[in-house]
């Protein structure tokens, strides 16, 4: 059975690199600037396209230099993917390490390409350098990456290609005849195909990682208040509906706390809306610190906030409200007073609307009794 012509495989890899480079380039242009690393990911397929050109086109002059440039491009492509992963998660590129590895590799390739030619050593050096880059990317992603499909796909691609590279390195170091890149043999086709496929899958994985980040940011914008960063009304009510359904099904108690900042209109009128915004943010910080990890907290409207306390009866919810009052009495310049209405689920016939109504009525009772207190409903 005849093996696929290596030049055809290289041409196919170059075409795929061109397409992915264009896609990632436009992705960088149209995605939010908060998505870091896209520029490096867009340049990575471009570097691999350069490698395909220099590997696939016969050298018109100085074939040693031609091969040296080709090897430099293929290594650069994987280095740019690595730098892109680091920047995507907000980490510095650590250029001193990257440039040291790249520069040393290129110097060794230059020597064994012209000074003391050795195809075997050149293959070992390039293979080992790319393996080191893959190891660095894998370690970084396992430490910092999300546990989602795009990251798992990138990790799997890096891991499988790393295994191929290590087998290739072992073969090169233990056998005298390592073949030729353009030799039409099954083993050379396999190694060459691994490079082409890994470049394609890393490009797709990078695109999926960026798209997933955009989706996450859009979901956050749709469910969180822009000023305070807490849940917006739709999101907090949605969590309350889910908790109410669980309570109806399993009989677990839960509580709601409706909160309203006291004399907030006077704060805005006296000090201005910018100061009022700072007071709201400070209140949210204090309330979050007082609430428990499982609790949900959101802005219900204006200076009114709602907290959901799962698996919490009324007698357990009251100490949480007390902690909020205490947190707002620390002497901070932005400290404010808050009135709180608390209610708990009373059984399967108790609807969420009824609970919200009771919490709101208890809140206004706290206002009527002098503010800066908690009442139950």
Coordinates of C-alpha atoms in Angstrom, one line a residue:
X1 CA 0.0 0.0 0.0
X2 CA 1.5 3.3 -1.0
X3 CA 1.9 6.0 1.6
X4 CA 0.5 9.5 1.2
X5 CA 3.0 11.7 -0.6
X6 CA 4.7 13.8 2.1
X7 CA 4.6 17.0 0.0
X8 CA 0.8 16.6 -0.4
X9 CA 0.5 16.1 3.4
X10 CA 2.6 19.2 4.0
X11 CA 0.5 21.2 1.5
X12 CA -2.7 20.1 3.2
X13 CA -1.2 21.1 6.5
X14 CA -0.2 24.5 5.1
X15 CA -3.7 25.0 3.8
X16 CA -5.3 24.2 7.1
X17 CA -2.8 26.5 8.9
X18 CA -3.8 29.3 6.5
X19 CA -7.5 28.8 7.2
X20 CA -7.1 28.6 11.0
X21 CA -4.7 31.6 11.0
X22 CA -7.3 33.7 9.1
X23 CA -10.1 32.5 11.5
X24 CA -8.1 33.2 14.6
X25 CA -7.0 36.6 13.2
X26 CA -10.6 37.7 12.7
X27 CA -11.5 36.2 16.0
X28 CA -8.9 38.5 17.6
X29 CA -10.4 41.5 15.8
X30 CA -14.0 40.9 16.7
X31 CA -13.8 39.3 20.1
X32 CA -13.6 41.5 23.3
X33 CA -10.2 42.9 24.1
X34 CA -10.5 41.1 27.5
X35 CA -9.8 37.8 25.7
X36 CA -6.0 37.7 25.9
X37 CA -3.7 35.5 23.9
X38 CA -5.7 35.5 20.6
X39 CA -2.9 37.4 18.8
X40 CA -0.4 34.7 19.7
X41 CA -2.8 32.0 18.7
X42 CA -3.4 33.7 15.4
X43 CA 0.3 33.9 14.7
X44 CA 0.9 30.3 15.5
X45 CA -0.8 28.8 12.4
X46 CA 0.9 31.6 10.4
X47 CA 4.3 30.2 11.6
X48 CA 3.2 26.7 10.7
X49 CA 2.2 27.9 7.3
X50 CA 5.7 29.3 6.9
X51 CA 7.1 25.9 8.0
X52 CA 4.9 24.1 5.3
X53 CA 6.2 26.5 2.6
X54 CA 9.8 26.0 3.5
X55 CA 9.5 22.2 4.0
X56 CA 7.3 21.6 1.0
X57 CA 8.9 23.9 -1.7
X58 CA 12.3 22.7 -3.0
X59 CA 15.1 25.0 -1.9
X60 CA 16.2 27.3 -4.7
X61 CA 19.4 28.1 -2.8
X62 CA 21.3 27.0 0.2
X63 CA 19.1 24.0 1.3
X64 CA 20.7 24.0 4.7
X65 CA 19.4 27.5 5.4
X66 CA 16.0 26.6 3.9
X67 CA 15.7 23.6 6.3
X68 CA 16.9 25.8 9.2
X69 CA 14.2 28.4 8.6
X70 CA 11.5 25.6 8.2
X71 CA 12.5 24.1 11.6
X72 CA 12.5 27.5 13.1
X73 CA 8.9 28.1 11.9
X74 CA 7.6 24.8 13.2
X75 CA 9.1 25.4 16.6
X76 CA 7.9 29.0 16.7
X77 CA 4.3 27.9 16.0
X78 CA 4.2 25.6 19.1
X79 CA 6.0 28.3 21.2
X80 CA 3.3 30.9 20.2
X81 CA 0.5 28.4 21.2
X82 CA 2.3 28.1 24.6
X83 CA 2.6 31.9 25.1
X84 CA -1.1 32.2 24.0
X85 CA -2.2 29.8 26.7
X86 CA -0.3 31.8 29.4
X87 CA -1.7 35.1 28.2
X88 CA -5.2 33.7 28.0
X89 CA -5.1 33.1 31.7
X90 CA -3.5 36.4 32.5
X91 CA 0.0 35.1 33.2
X92 CA 3.2 36.7 31.9
X93 CA 4.8 35.1 28.8
X94 CA 8.1 34.6 30.5
X95 CA 10.0 35.6 27.4
X96 CA 13.4 35.0 28.9
X97 CA 12.6 31.2 29.1
X98 CA 11.0 31.1 25.7
X99 CA 13.7 33.0 23.9
X100 CA 16.4 31.0 25.7
X101 CA 15.0 27.7 24.5
X102 CA 14.2 29.0 21.0
X103 CA 17.6 30.7 20.6
X104 CA 19.6 27.7 21.9
X105 CA 17.6 25.4 19.6
X106 CA 18.2 27.6 16.5
X107 CA 22.0 27.8 17.3
X108 CA 22.3 24.1 17.6
X109 CA 20.3 23.6 14.4
X110 CA 22.6 26.1 12.6
X111 CA 25.7 24.3 13.7
X112 CA 24.5 20.8 12.8
X113 CA 23.0 22.1 9.6
X114 CA 26.1 23.8 8.2
X115 CA 29.1 23.6 10.5
X116 CA 28.9 19.9 11.2
X117 CA 25.9 18.5 9.3
X118 CA 23.9 15.8 11.0
X119 CA 20.2 15.2 10.1
X120 CA 19.9 12.8 13.0
X121 CA 20.9 15.4 15.6
X122 CA 18.7 18.1 13.9
X123 CA 15.7 15.9 14.2
X124 CA 16.5 15.1 17.8
X125 CA 17.0 18.7 18.7
X126 CA 13.8 19.9 17.1
X127 CA 11.8 17.0 18.5
X128 CA 13.2 17.5 22.0
X129 CA 12.5 21.3 21.9
X130 CA 8.9 20.9 20.8
X131 CA 8.5 18.2 23.5
X132 CA 9.7 20.6 26.1
X133 CA 7.3 23.3 24.9
X134 CA 4.4 20.8 25.1
X135 CA 5.4 19.7 28.6
X136 CA 5.4 23.4 29.7
X137 CA 2.0 23.9 28.1
X138 CA 0.5 20.8 29.7
X139 CA 1.8 21.6 33.2
X140 CA 0.5 25.2 32.9
X141 CA -3.0 24.1 31.7
X142 CA -3.3 21.5 34.4
X143 CA -2.4 24.1 37.0
X144 CA -4.4 27.0 35.6
X145 CA -6.8 25.8 33.0
X146 CA -10.6 25.4 33.3
X147 CA -12.1 22.0 33.5
X148 CA -14.1 22.3 30.3
X149 CA -14.2 20.6 26.9
X150 CA -12.0 23.1 25.0
X151 CA -9.2 22.9 27.6
X152 CA -9.5 19.1 27.8
X153 CA -9.3 18.9 24.1
X154 CA -6.1 21.0 24.0
X155 CA -4.6 18.9 26.9
X156 CA -5.4 15.7 25.0
X157 CA -3.8 17.0 21.8
X158 CA -0.7 18.1 23.6
X159 CA -0.4 14.8 25.5
X160 CA -0.9 12.6 22.4
X161 CA 1.5 14.7 20.3
X162 CA 4.0 14.7 23.2
X163 CA 3.8 10.9 23.3
X164 CA 4.5 10.7 19.5
X165 CA 7.4 13.1 19.9
X166 CA 9.0 11.1 22.7
X167 CA 8.7 7.9 20.7
X168 CA 10.3 9.8 17.8
X169 CA 13.1 11.0 20.0
X170 CA 13.8 7.6 21.4
X171 CA 13.9 6.2 17.8
X172 CA 16.2 8.9 16.7
X173 CA 18.6 8.4 19.6
X174 CA 18.7 4.6 19.4
X175 CA 18.7 3.9 15.7
X176 CA 21.2 5.0 13.1
X177 CA 18.7 5.5 10.2
X178 CA 16.0 8.0 10.9
X179 CA 14.7 8.3 7.4
X180 CA 14.0 11.6 5.6
X181 CA 11.2 14.0 6.1
X182 CA 10.1 13.7 2.4
X183 CA 10.5 9.9 2.3
X184 CA 7.2 8.3 1.2
X185 CA 7.1 5.7 4.1
X186 CA 4.4 4.9 6.6
X187 CA 6.5 6.0 9.6
X188 CA 7.4 9.3 8.1
X189 CA 3.8 9.9 7.1
X190 CA 2.7 9.1 10.6
X191 CA 5.2 11.6 12.2
X192 CA 4.4 14.3 9.7
X193 CA 0.7 13.7 10.0
X194 CA 1.0 14.1 13.8
X195 CA 2.5 17.5 13.3
X196 CA -0.2 18.6 10.9
X197 CA -3.1 17.2 13.0
X198 CA -1.7 18.6 16.3
X199 CA -1.4 22.1 14.8
X200 CA -5.0 21.9 13.5
X201 CA -6.4 20.6 16.8
X202 CA -4.5 23.2 18.8
X203 CA -5.9 26.0 16.6
X204 CA -9.5 24.6 17.0
X205 CA -9.0 24.2 20.7
X206 CA -7.7 27.8 21.1
X207 CA -10.7 29.0 19.2
X208 CA -13.1 27.0 21.4
X209 CA -11.4 28.3 24.5
X210 CA -11.8 31.9 23.4
X211 CA -15.5 31.3 22.4
X212 CA -16.2 29.6 25.7
X213 CA -14.7 32.6 27.5
X214 CA -16.9 35.0 25.5
X215 CA -20.0 32.9 26.4
X216 CA -19.0 33.0 30.1
X217 CA -18.6 36.7 30.0
X218 CA -21.9 37.2 28.2
X219 CA -23.7 34.9 30.8
X220 CA -22.1 36.9 33.6
X221 CA -23.3 40.2 32.0
X222 CA -26.8 38.8 31.6
X223 CA -27.0 37.6 35.2
X224 CA -25.0 40.2 37.2
X225 CA -25.5 43.8 38.2
X226 CA -22.9 46.0 36.4
X227 CA -22.3 48.3 39.3
X228 CA -22.1 46.0 42.3
X229 CA -21.1 42.7 40.6
X230 CA -23.8 40.8 42.4
X231 CA -26.7 38.9 40.9
X232 CA -29.3 41.0 39.1
X233 CA -33.0 40.7 39.8
X234 CA -33.7 38.1 37.2
X235 CA -30.9 35.8 38.3
X236 CA -31.6 36.0 42.0
X237 CA -35.3 35.3 41.5
X238 CA -34.4 32.4 39.2
X239 CA -32.3 30.9 42.0
X240 CA -35.2 31.4 44.4
X241 CA -37.5 29.6 42.1
X242 CA -35.1 26.7 41.8
X243 CA -34.8 26.5 45.6
X244 CA -38.5 26.7 46.1
X245 CA -39.0 23.8 43.7
X246 CA -36.4 21.8 45.6
X247 CA -38.1 22.6 48.9
X248 CA -41.5 21.5 47.6
X249 CA -40.0 18.2 46.3
X250 CA -37.8 17.3 49.3
X251 CA -39.2 19.4 52.2
X252 CA -36.0 21.3 52.9
X253 CA -36.5 24.7 54.5
X254 CA -35.1 27.9 53.1
X255 CA -35.3 31.6 54.0
X256 CA -35.3 34.9 52.2
X257 CA -33.9 38.3 53.4
X258 CA -35.2 41.5 51.7
X259 CA -32.8 44.4 52.5
X260 CA -33.1 48.1 51.8
X261 CA -30.5 50.8 52.6
X262 CA -31.8 53.4 55.0
X263 CA -32.0 57.0 53.9
X264 CA -30.2 56.2 50.6
X265 CA -32.0 59.0 48.7
X266 CA -30.6 61.5 51.2
X267 CA -27.1 60.1 50.6
X268 CA -27.5 60.6 46.9
X269 CA -29.0 64.1 47.3
X270 CA -26.3 65.2 49.8
X271 CA -23.1 63.7 48.4
X272 CA -24.0 62.9 44.8
X273 CA -24.7 59.7 42.8
X274 CA -21.0 58.7 42.6
X275 CA -20.8 58.6 46.4
X276 CA -24.1 56.7 46.4
X277 CA -22.6 54.1 44.0
X278 CA -19.6 53.7 46.3
X279 CA -22.0 53.1 49.3
X280 CA -23.9 50.4 47.3
X281 CA -20.6 48.7 46.4
X282 CA -19.4 48.8 50.1
X283 CA -22.8 47.4 51.3
X284 CA -22.5 44.5 48.8
X285 CA -19.0 43.8 50.0
X286 CA -20.1 43.7 53.7
X287 CA -23.2 41.6 53.0
X288 CA -21.2 39.1 51.0
X289 CA -18.7 38.8 53.8
X290 CA -21.5 38.2 56.3
X291 CA -23.4 35.7 54.2
X292 CA -22.4 32.0 53.9
X293 CA -20.8 30.4 50.9
X294 CA -24.0 28.6 49.9
X295 CA -26.2 31.7 50.1
X296 CA -27.2 33.7 47.0
X297 CA -27.3 37.5 47.0
X298 CA -28.6 39.9 44.4
X299 CA -29.7 43.4 43.7
X300 CA -33.5 43.4 43.6
X301 CA -33.8 47.0 42.4
X302 CA -32.3 50.4 43.3
X303 CA -31.0 50.2 46.8
X304 CA -33.0 47.0 47.6
X305 CA -31.3 43.6 47.8
X306 CA -32.5 40.0 48.2
X307 CA -30.6 37.1 49.8
X308 CA -31.5 33.5 49.4
X309 CA -30.5 31.2 52.3
X310 CA -30.9 27.5 51.3
X311 CA -31.5 24.8 53.9
X312 CA -32.1 27.5 56.5
X313 CA -34.9 27.9 58.9
X314 CA -36.0 31.3 60.4
X315 CA -34.0 30.9 63.6
X316 CA -30.8 30.2 61.6
X317 CA -31.4 33.1 59.2
X318 CA -31.7 35.7 62.0
X319 CA -28.0 35.5 63.1
X320 CA -27.0 36.0 59.4
X321 CA -29.0 39.2 59.4
X322 CA -27.4 40.3 62.6
X323 CA -23.9 39.7 61.0
X324 CA -24.9 42.1 58.2
X325 CA -25.8 44.8 60.7
X326 CA -22.6 44.3 62.5
X327 CA -20.5 44.4 59.3
X328 CA -22.0 47.8 58.5
X329 CA -21.1 49.2 61.9
X330 CA -17.3 49.0 61.6
X331 CA -16.7 52.7 61.4
X332 CA -15.9 52.6 57.7
X333 CA -16.5 56.0 55.9
X334 CA -19.0 54.3 53.6
X335 CA -20.8 52.4 56.3
X336 CA -24.6 52.7 56.0
X337 CA -27.7 51.4 57.8
X338 CA -30.0 48.7 56.4
X339 CA -33.4 47.5 57.2
X340 CA -34.0 43.7 56.7
X341 CA -37.1 41.6 56.4
X342 CA -36.8 37.9 56.9
X343 CA -39.2 35.1 56.1
X344 CA -38.9 31.3 55.8
X345 CA -40.8 28.7 53.7
X346 CA -43.8 27.4 55.5
X347 CA -44.7 24.3 53.5
X348 CA -45.8 23.1 50.1
X349 CA -48.7 25.5 50.0
X350 CA -46.4 28.5 50.5
X351 CA -45.6 30.0 47.1
X352 CA -42.5 32.1 46.2
X353 CA -44.6 35.1 45.5
X354 CA -46.2 34.8 49.0
X355 CA -42.7 34.6 50.6
X356 CA -41.5 37.6 48.7
X357 CA -44.5 39.5 49.8
X358 CA -43.9 38.6 53.5
X359 CA -40.3 39.5 53.3
X360 CA -41.2 42.9 51.7
X361 CA -43.8 43.5 54.4
X362 CA -41.3 42.6 57.1
X363 CA -38.9 45.1 55.6
X364 CA -41.4 47.9 55.7
X365 CA -42.2 47.0 59.3
X366 CA -38.5 47.4 60.1
X367 CA -38.6 50.8 58.4
X368 CA -41.7 51.8 60.4
X369 CA -40.1 50.7 63.7
X370 CA -37.1 53.0 63.3
X371 CA -34.9 51.4 60.6
X372 CA -31.5 49.7 61.0
X373 CA -33.2 46.5 62.3
X374 CA -34.5 43.1 61.3
X375 CA -38.1 42.1 61.3
X376 CA -39.7 38.7 60.4
X377 CA -42.7 37.9 58.4

